[in-house]
């Protein structure tokens, strides 16, 4: 082709577009009829010519040679000239993009189209060109099957650029396949996820930097640059019990172990950790004045005139005492800004513990021995009362021993009765003779009478001594009761004496004493603060707090959203 036809072609396209836009008829029955009548001669021409594409990319059959109507100029086809027959529309070689555009346009105008070609036909019947806005460069037109290739062109027809088959020239497709569309959507989702992940990571890093790293840096700065070095003096001591060979039961089994003194050790530990020990240490060694010095950092320093509660907080922080029940050892660590002063504090606290142990032992001994001695005094007093009562009973009668008098009377009566029986036997022997001696018989009878008279007097005396309240019998009973009471009090007194001796021996065996296993020694290097360990610990604490708060917030947010 030469340069001149190309210029003409571009000019014709421009004018054709203008004329097409200007000559568009108004939709109506007249226009529809005219379009139908104008399209019929072209369809029924005996010699079909090569179909030429219009400016929108659609093809139409060329007019036959010798037709009455003048051949239209290239690019000036109107809606009235468009074919409305479905077969002819199918032969135009419309692309899928054009058909979809026609289908969407028909749906926009509410046309009841049964197919894409029917949508093109109904739009043309309404006087609407469905391909007016189509871009010619984006359309791939199928070859026109109305006129075979190589057939001669009709005379007077204009040579327009022919369509090229898709298999000959591969143009970039503007429509994506479902697989490509799905891949593109997946990529967009992945990019969105990555973008949101980066944003969340950035926010997470900011939160961690503000809530974890910044406090950790501040804590590390304090430990490395601000904190005053503290020197610790460590010591160990034990509360022991005096050795004893005796003792039975559970106490004897535990006497040689650390469990025998566990209560005393716990009492000593509690005393050293009490405010009483702190006040005594302040009075004797100046605990408050040491921690109110200006060169101590503000966190560990006391105010100028601190209260006992403020000083006790510092005391609890710097005096650490622990009791190991498996070994029975009390370990103590005293920290101060001066190493010599820390050792002095430790020695004084050990002295306080020694005094406390002695007080506990003395109190136990005094309690045990005091109870035994009180029981002994009570037994002695009761024995004395019983003895006094016996003496008063013995002094109340005319005789000192009424029981002895009664026994003597009874023995005399028994003796005289025996003699009387002997005299009666002699008299009977004399009377058995045929010619008894009257003198001997009279003498025997006189002896028997005298013995009867004596026995009668003794019986009367016995009866008189046993009758009445102050008789020898009642007095004897009271004296016997008093003697039995006195004997009982004697036994109780002996038991009380034995108990006192046993209690004293047991109290001597129960004596506790404190022995120092490790003496406090001044430290040459500062023990606290442990800079690296404390910084790592602060990091872990802040991380744990942040993690707990984040989990709590996430759970609450999830509960609220659900």
Short mmCIF file of C-alpha atoms in Angstrom, two decimals, residues 85-474:
data_model
loop_
_atom_site.label_atom_id
_atom_site.label_comp_id
_atom_site.label_asym_id
_atom_site.label_seq_id
_atom_site.Cartn_x
_atom_site.Cartn_y
_atom_site.Cartn_z
CA UNK A 85 -31.36 -11.83 10.81
CA UNK A 86 -29.88 -14.36 13.29
CA UNK A 87 -28.20 -16.38 10.55
CA UNK A 88 -26.61 -13.29 9.08
CA UNK A 89 -25.52 -12.15 12.52
CA UNK A 90 -23.87 -15.51 13.14
CA UNK A 91 -22.05 -15.17 9.77
CA UNK A 92 -20.63 -11.80 10.77
CA UNK A 93 -17.94 -13.56 12.87
CA UNK A 94 -18.55 -11.63 16.07
CA UNK A 95 -16.09 -12.30 18.89
CA UNK A 96 -17.01 -13.49 22.33
CA UNK A 97 -16.21 -10.07 23.78
CA UNK A 98 -18.62 -8.39 21.33
CA UNK A 99 -21.34 -10.91 22.10
CA UNK A 100 -20.90 -10.40 25.87
CA UNK A 101 -21.05 -6.63 25.38
CA UNK A 102 -24.26 -7.05 23.41
CA UNK A 103 -25.71 -9.34 26.07
CA UNK A 104 -24.91 -6.85 28.86
CA UNK A 105 -26.34 -3.95 26.85
CA UNK A 106 -29.54 -5.94 26.22
CA UNK A 107 -29.85 -6.63 29.94
CA UNK A 108 -29.34 -2.94 30.60
CA UNK A 109 -32.26 -2.06 28.27
CA UNK A 110 -34.41 -4.89 29.70
CA UNK A 111 -34.64 -6.78 26.40
CA UNK A 112 -35.76 -10.43 26.65
CA UNK A 113 -32.82 -11.92 24.71
CA UNK A 114 -32.60 -15.71 24.53
CA UNK A 115 -28.96 -15.74 23.34
CA UNK A 116 -26.10 -13.42 22.55
CA UNK A 117 -27.02 -13.26 18.84
CA UNK A 118 -30.64 -12.60 19.77
CA UNK A 119 -29.40 -9.75 21.98
CA UNK A 120 -27.56 -8.24 18.93
CA UNK A 121 -30.69 -8.61 16.81
CA UNK A 122 -33.02 -7.02 19.35
CA UNK A 123 -30.62 -4.13 19.92
CA UNK A 124 -30.43 -3.47 16.21
CA UNK A 125 -34.23 -3.62 15.99
CA UNK A 126 -34.34 -0.94 18.70
CA UNK A 127 -31.90 1.15 16.70
CA UNK A 128 -28.99 0.62 19.12
CA UNK A 129 -25.53 -0.27 17.82
CA UNK A 130 -24.07 -2.68 20.40
CA UNK A 131 -20.52 -2.19 19.13
CA UNK A 132 -20.29 1.59 19.05
CA UNK A 133 -17.84 1.88 21.97
CA UNK A 134 -15.76 -1.16 21.14
CA UNK A 135 -12.04 -0.64 20.60
CA UNK A 136 -10.90 -2.00 17.27
CA UNK A 137 -7.49 -2.91 18.57
CA UNK A 138 -8.90 -5.11 21.34
CA UNK A 139 -11.21 -7.13 19.10
CA UNK A 140 -10.15 -10.30 17.38
CA UNK A 141 -12.61 -10.87 14.56
CA UNK A 142 -13.18 -14.30 13.15
CA UNK A 143 -12.90 -14.60 9.35
CA UNK A 144 -16.13 -14.01 7.46
CA UNK A 145 -17.60 -17.21 6.11
CA UNK A 146 -20.11 -15.39 3.93
CA UNK A 147 -17.53 -14.91 1.14
CA UNK A 148 -14.66 -17.35 0.64
CA UNK A 149 -11.10 -16.18 0.51
CA UNK A 150 -9.71 -15.36 -2.95
CA UNK A 151 -13.04 -14.27 -4.45
CA UNK A 152 -12.99 -11.05 -6.53
CA UNK A 153 -14.12 -7.91 -4.87
CA UNK A 154 -17.19 -6.07 -6.02
CA UNK A 155 -16.54 -3.14 -8.31
CA UNK A 156 -16.50 0.17 -6.49
CA UNK A 157 -15.84 -1.43 -3.08
CA UNK A 158 -13.26 0.12 -0.81
CA UNK A 159 -10.33 -1.97 0.30
CA UNK A 160 -10.30 -2.01 4.11
CA UNK A 161 -7.81 -3.73 6.43
CA UNK A 162 -8.64 -7.39 6.54
CA UNK A 163 -9.05 -9.28 9.81
CA UNK A 164 -6.30 -11.63 10.75
CA UNK A 165 -6.99 -15.03 12.25
CA UNK A 166 -5.94 -15.47 15.89
CA UNK A 167 -3.74 -18.41 14.96
CA UNK A 168 -1.63 -16.19 12.68
CA UNK A 169 -1.02 -13.20 14.99
CA UNK A 170 -1.19 -13.59 18.78
CA UNK A 171 -2.51 -10.39 20.24
CA UNK A 172 -2.57 -9.81 24.00
CA UNK A 173 -5.87 -11.10 25.30
CA UNK A 174 -7.82 -8.67 27.42
CA UNK A 175 -10.06 -11.35 28.91
CA UNK A 176 -8.57 -13.66 31.57
CA UNK A 177 -9.34 -17.31 31.93
CA UNK A 178 -10.90 -18.56 35.20
CA UNK A 179 -7.60 -20.13 36.30
CA UNK A 180 -5.66 -16.92 35.68
CA UNK A 181 -8.37 -14.90 37.41
CA UNK A 182 -8.22 -17.25 40.41
CA UNK A 183 -4.42 -17.01 40.51
CA UNK A 184 -4.60 -13.23 40.35
CA UNK A 185 -7.15 -13.13 43.19
CA UNK A 186 -4.98 -15.51 45.27
CA UNK A 187 -1.97 -13.26 44.67
CA UNK A 188 -3.95 -10.19 45.71
CA UNK A 189 -5.10 -11.99 48.87
CA UNK A 190 -1.54 -13.06 49.65
CA UNK A 191 -0.26 -9.51 49.12
CA UNK A 192 -3.01 -8.20 51.39
CA UNK A 193 -2.17 -10.80 54.05
CA UNK A 194 1.53 -9.97 53.80
CA UNK A 195 0.75 -6.25 54.05
CA UNK A 196 -1.42 -6.75 57.12
CA UNK A 197 1.18 -9.08 58.62
CA UNK A 198 3.89 -6.47 58.17
CA UNK A 199 1.64 -3.86 59.73
CA UNK A 200 0.85 -6.10 62.71
CA UNK A 201 4.52 -7.00 63.13
CA UNK A 202 5.39 -3.33 63.12
CA UNK A 203 2.72 -2.63 65.77
CA UNK A 204 3.90 -5.61 67.81
CA UNK A 205 7.48 -4.40 67.65
CA UNK A 206 6.38 -0.95 68.76
CA UNK A 207 4.43 -2.35 71.71
CA UNK A 208 7.30 -4.61 72.73
CA UNK A 209 9.73 -1.72 72.49
CA UNK A 210 7.52 0.51 74.63
CA UNK A 211 6.27 -1.96 77.23
CA UNK A 212 9.24 -4.37 77.47
CA UNK A 213 12.47 -3.01 76.02
CA UNK A 214 12.20 0.53 77.36
CA UNK A 215 11.54 -0.55 81.00
CA UNK A 216 14.31 -3.14 80.69
CA UNK A 217 16.75 -0.48 79.46
CA UNK A 218 15.77 1.80 82.34
CA UNK A 219 16.23 -1.05 84.84
CA UNK A 220 19.61 -1.94 83.33
CA UNK A 221 20.70 1.69 83.48
CA UNK A 222 19.79 1.82 87.16
CA UNK A 223 21.63 -1.42 87.97
CA UNK A 224 24.75 -0.52 85.98
CA UNK A 225 25.05 3.23 86.62
CA UNK A 226 22.89 4.41 89.55
CA UNK A 227 22.60 1.62 92.15
CA UNK A 228 24.91 1.86 95.18
CA UNK A 229 27.09 -1.26 95.69
CA UNK A 230 26.09 -3.28 98.74
CA UNK A 231 28.45 -5.59 100.64
CA UNK A 232 26.95 -8.72 102.21
CA UNK A 233 28.32 -10.60 105.25
CA UNK A 234 27.15 -14.21 105.43
CA UNK A 235 27.01 -16.31 108.59
CA UNK A 236 25.56 -19.61 109.79
CA UNK A 237 24.62 -20.74 113.29
CA UNK A 238 22.73 -23.57 114.96
CA UNK A 239 20.50 -23.92 118.01
CA UNK A 240 21.59 -27.14 119.77
CA UNK A 241 20.32 -29.14 122.72
CA UNK A 242 22.45 -30.44 125.61
CA UNK A 243 23.41 -34.10 125.29
CA UNK A 244 21.38 -36.46 127.46
CA UNK A 245 21.59 -40.20 127.96
CA UNK A 246 18.02 -40.59 129.22
CA UNK A 247 14.70 -39.79 127.74
CA UNK A 248 12.16 -42.15 126.34
CA UNK A 249 9.35 -42.11 123.87
CA UNK A 250 9.21 -39.78 120.90
CA UNK A 251 11.27 -37.12 122.67
CA UNK A 252 14.08 -39.63 123.15
CA UNK A 253 13.95 -40.60 119.49
CA UNK A 254 14.18 -36.98 118.31
CA UNK A 255 16.62 -35.77 120.95
CA UNK A 256 19.67 -36.28 118.76
CA UNK A 257 18.19 -34.76 115.56
CA UNK A 258 17.57 -31.25 114.30
CA UNK A 259 13.81 -31.69 114.86
CA UNK A 260 14.37 -31.48 118.64
CA UNK A 261 15.29 -27.79 118.31
CA UNK A 262 13.21 -26.81 115.27
CA UNK A 263 10.77 -24.74 117.32
CA UNK A 264 13.57 -22.81 119.00
CA UNK A 265 15.26 -22.22 115.62
CA UNK A 266 12.03 -20.92 114.11
CA UNK A 267 11.51 -18.66 117.15
CA UNK A 268 15.04 -17.24 116.75
CA UNK A 269 14.48 -16.67 113.02
CA UNK A 270 11.22 -14.85 113.70
CA UNK A 271 12.86 -12.70 116.34
CA UNK A 272 15.73 -11.64 114.06
CA UNK A 273 13.24 -10.72 111.34
CA UNK A 274 11.07 -8.69 113.70
CA UNK A 275 10.87 -4.95 114.22
CA UNK A 276 12.12 -5.42 117.79
CA UNK A 277 15.51 -6.65 116.56
CA UNK A 278 15.67 -3.75 114.07
CA UNK A 279 15.01 -1.17 116.79
CA UNK A 280 17.62 -2.71 119.06
CA UNK A 281 20.15 -2.78 116.20
CA UNK A 282 19.39 0.88 115.50
CA UNK A 283 19.88 1.83 119.17
CA UNK A 284 23.18 -0.04 119.52
CA UNK A 285 24.71 0.17 116.00
CA UNK A 286 22.95 3.06 114.20
CA UNK A 287 21.10 1.19 111.49
CA UNK A 288 18.94 4.16 110.40
CA UNK A 289 21.81 6.64 110.34
CA UNK A 290 23.80 4.42 108.00
CA UNK A 291 21.05 4.22 105.39
CA UNK A 292 20.24 7.95 105.53
CA UNK A 293 23.60 9.00 104.06
CA UNK A 294 23.51 11.15 100.94
CA UNK A 295 25.78 9.02 98.75
CA UNK A 296 23.35 6.08 98.78
CA UNK A 297 21.06 5.95 95.75
CA UNK A 298 17.50 7.24 96.23
CA UNK A 299 15.85 3.84 96.01
CA UNK A 300 17.94 2.33 98.83
CA UNK A 301 18.27 5.51 100.89
CA UNK A 302 16.08 6.46 103.83
CA UNK A 303 14.71 9.92 104.40
CA UNK A 304 16.27 12.30 106.88
CA UNK A 305 13.91 11.38 109.71
CA UNK A 306 12.51 7.95 108.72
CA UNK A 307 9.72 6.21 110.53
CA UNK A 308 10.07 2.75 111.96
CA UNK A 309 7.99 1.31 109.13
CA UNK A 310 10.23 2.83 106.45
CA UNK A 311 13.34 1.62 108.24
CA UNK A 312 11.82 -1.84 108.67
CA UNK A 313 11.29 -2.10 104.88
CA UNK A 314 15.00 -1.42 104.33
CA UNK A 315 15.86 -3.81 107.17
CA UNK A 316 13.76 -6.61 105.65
CA UNK A 317 15.41 -6.02 102.27
CA UNK A 318 18.99 -6.07 103.59
CA UNK A 319 18.72 -8.71 106.34
CA UNK A 320 17.86 -12.11 104.91
CA UNK A 321 17.47 -15.08 107.26
CA UNK A 322 16.60 -18.62 106.25
CA UNK A 323 16.15 -21.81 108.26
CA UNK A 324 16.96 -25.19 106.72
CA UNK A 325 14.85 -27.82 108.54
CA UNK A 326 16.76 -30.75 107.01
CA UNK A 327 20.07 -29.59 108.51
CA UNK A 328 18.87 -27.40 111.35
CA UNK A 329 21.09 -24.51 110.20
CA UNK A 330 20.05 -20.85 110.26
CA UNK A 331 21.70 -18.87 107.44
CA UNK A 332 21.86 -15.10 107.67
CA UNK A 333 23.01 -12.50 105.15
CA UNK A 334 23.33 -8.84 106.15
CA UNK A 335 23.93 -6.20 103.46
CA UNK A 336 25.23 -2.67 103.98
CA UNK A 337 27.04 -0.01 101.99
CA UNK A 338 30.15 -0.51 104.18
CA UNK A 339 31.66 -4.05 104.41
CA UNK A 340 32.90 -3.57 107.99
CA UNK A 341 29.53 -2.27 109.09
CA UNK A 342 27.73 -5.22 107.49
CA UNK A 343 29.93 -7.64 109.48
CA UNK A 344 29.27 -5.63 112.66
CA UNK A 345 25.52 -5.78 112.06
CA UNK A 346 25.76 -9.54 111.56
CA UNK A 347 27.73 -10.10 114.80
CA UNK A 348 25.29 -8.04 116.82
CA UNK A 349 22.32 -9.95 115.42
CA UNK A 350 24.01 -13.25 116.32
CA UNK A 351 24.46 -11.92 119.87
CA UNK A 352 20.76 -11.03 120.01
CA UNK A 353 19.93 -14.55 118.88
CA UNK A 354 22.15 -16.02 121.62
CA UNK A 355 20.37 -14.00 124.26
CA UNK A 356 17.01 -15.04 122.88
CA UNK A 357 17.98 -18.73 123.02
CA UNK A 358 19.16 -18.33 126.62
CA UNK A 359 15.90 -16.64 127.55
CA UNK A 360 13.89 -19.44 125.97
CA UNK A 361 15.94 -22.09 127.83
CA UNK A 362 15.74 -20.24 131.12
CA UNK A 363 12.03 -19.81 130.77
CA UNK A 364 11.54 -23.52 130.10
CA UNK A 365 13.71 -24.49 133.07
CA UNK A 366 12.02 -22.06 135.42
CA UNK A 367 8.57 -23.24 134.35
CA UNK A 368 9.34 -26.93 134.80
CA UNK A 369 11.30 -26.65 138.07
CA UNK A 370 8.88 -24.09 139.47
CA UNK A 371 5.94 -26.42 139.03
CA UNK A 372 7.82 -29.30 140.70
CA UNK A 373 8.90 -27.12 143.63
CA UNK A 374 5.37 -25.82 144.08
CA UNK A 375 4.11 -29.41 144.28
CA UNK A 376 6.82 -30.21 146.87
CA UNK A 377 5.85 -27.23 149.02
CA UNK A 378 2.22 -28.27 148.94
CA UNK A 379 3.09 -31.84 150.00
CA UNK A 380 5.23 -30.60 152.89
CA UNK A 381 2.50 -28.31 154.08
CA UNK A 382 -0.12 -31.04 154.04
CA UNK A 383 2.18 -33.48 155.88
CA UNK A 384 2.83 -30.88 158.52
CA UNK A 385 -0.88 -30.35 159.00
CA UNK A 386 -1.48 -34.08 159.35
CA UNK A 387 1.28 -34.42 161.94
CA UNK A 388 -0.06 -31.50 163.95
CA UNK A 389 -3.53 -33.03 163.97
CA UNK A 390 -2.13 -36.33 165.29
CA UNK A 391 -0.33 -34.57 168.09
CA UNK A 392 -3.45 -32.66 169.06
CA UNK A 393 -5.45 -35.88 169.23
CA UNK A 394 -2.82 -37.51 171.40
CA UNK A 395 -2.79 -34.50 173.76
CA UNK A 396 -6.57 -34.34 174.10
CA UNK A 397 -6.91 -37.47 176.35
CA UNK A 398 -5.47 -38.26 179.82
CA UNK A 399 -3.17 -40.81 178.39
CA UNK A 400 -0.75 -40.36 175.59
CA UNK A 401 -1.58 -43.69 173.99
CA UNK A 402 -5.20 -44.76 174.51
CA UNK A 403 -4.78 -47.73 172.26
CA UNK A 404 -1.92 -49.01 174.40
CA UNK A 405 -4.02 -48.64 177.57
CA UNK A 406 -6.87 -50.60 176.03
CA UNK A 407 -4.50 -53.32 174.90
CA UNK A 408 -3.00 -53.47 178.40
CA UNK A 409 -6.43 -53.85 180.03
CA UNK A 410 -7.34 -56.58 177.60
CA UNK A 411 -4.15 -58.48 178.28
CA UNK A 412 -4.66 -58.21 182.08
CA UNK A 413 -8.25 -59.48 181.86
CA UNK A 414 -7.08 -62.40 179.76
CA UNK A 415 -4.34 -63.26 182.31
CA UNK A 416 -6.67 -63.13 185.30
CA UNK A 417 -9.24 -65.27 183.56
CA UNK A 418 -6.61 -67.91 182.92
CA UNK A 419 -5.66 -67.90 186.64
CA UNK A 420 -9.32 -68.20 187.66
CA UNK A 421 -9.74 -71.23 185.44
CA UNK A 422 -6.69 -72.82 187.04
CA UNK A 423 -8.12 -72.23 190.55
CA UNK A 424 -11.45 -73.73 189.49
CA UNK A 425 -9.61 -76.81 188.27
CA UNK A 426 -7.74 -77.15 191.61
CA UNK A 427 -11.02 -76.78 193.54
CA UNK A 428 -12.65 -79.45 191.45
CA UNK A 429 -9.68 -81.75 192.06
CA UNK A 430 -9.96 -81.23 195.85
CA UNK A 431 -13.68 -81.88 195.86
CA UNK A 432 -13.20 -85.14 194.05
CA UNK A 433 -11.54 -86.66 197.20
CA UNK A 434 -13.75 -88.59 199.60
CA UNK A 435 -12.47 -86.68 202.58
CA UNK A 436 -11.23 -83.33 201.05
CA UNK A 437 -9.07 -80.97 203.04
CA UNK A 438 -11.33 -78.22 204.17
CA UNK A 439 -8.55 -75.71 204.45
CA UNK A 440 -7.41 -76.24 200.88
CA UNK A 441 -10.99 -76.17 199.60
CA UNK A 442 -11.67 -72.92 201.40
CA UNK A 443 -8.42 -71.42 200.11
CA UNK A 444 -9.25 -72.39 196.50
CA UNK A 445 -12.71 -70.91 196.80
CA UNK A 446 -11.27 -67.67 198.20
CA UNK A 447 -8.76 -67.40 195.31
CA UNK A 448 -11.56 -67.86 192.80
CA UNK A 449 -13.62 -65.13 194.40
CA UNK A 450 -10.72 -62.71 194.45
CA UNK A 451 -10.01 -63.39 190.73
CA UNK A 452 -13.65 -62.82 189.83
CA UNK A 453 -13.63 -59.53 191.69
CA UNK A 454 -10.48 -58.37 189.85
CA UNK A 455 -11.77 -59.36 186.44
CA UNK A 456 -14.99 -57.51 187.14
CA UNK A 457 -13.12 -54.33 188.03
CA UNK A 458 -11.01 -54.58 184.85
CA UNK A 459 -14.12 -55.07 182.76
CA UNK A 460 -15.75 -52.09 184.35
CA UNK A 461 -12.68 -50.02 183.66
CA UNK A 462 -12.68 -51.15 179.99
CA UNK A 463 -16.35 -50.31 179.64
CA UNK A 464 -15.87 -46.89 181.20
CA UNK A 465 -12.90 -46.17 178.87
CA UNK A 466 -14.87 -47.11 175.69
CA UNK A 467 -18.10 -45.27 176.51
CA UNK A 468 -18.81 -41.57 175.55
CA UNK A 469 -17.37 -39.19 172.97
CA UNK A 470 -14.06 -38.84 174.79
CA UNK A 471 -13.64 -42.51 175.36
CA UNK A 472 -10.43 -44.26 174.65
CA UNK A 473 -12.02 -46.14 171.75
CA UNK A 474 -13.14 -43.02 169.82
#
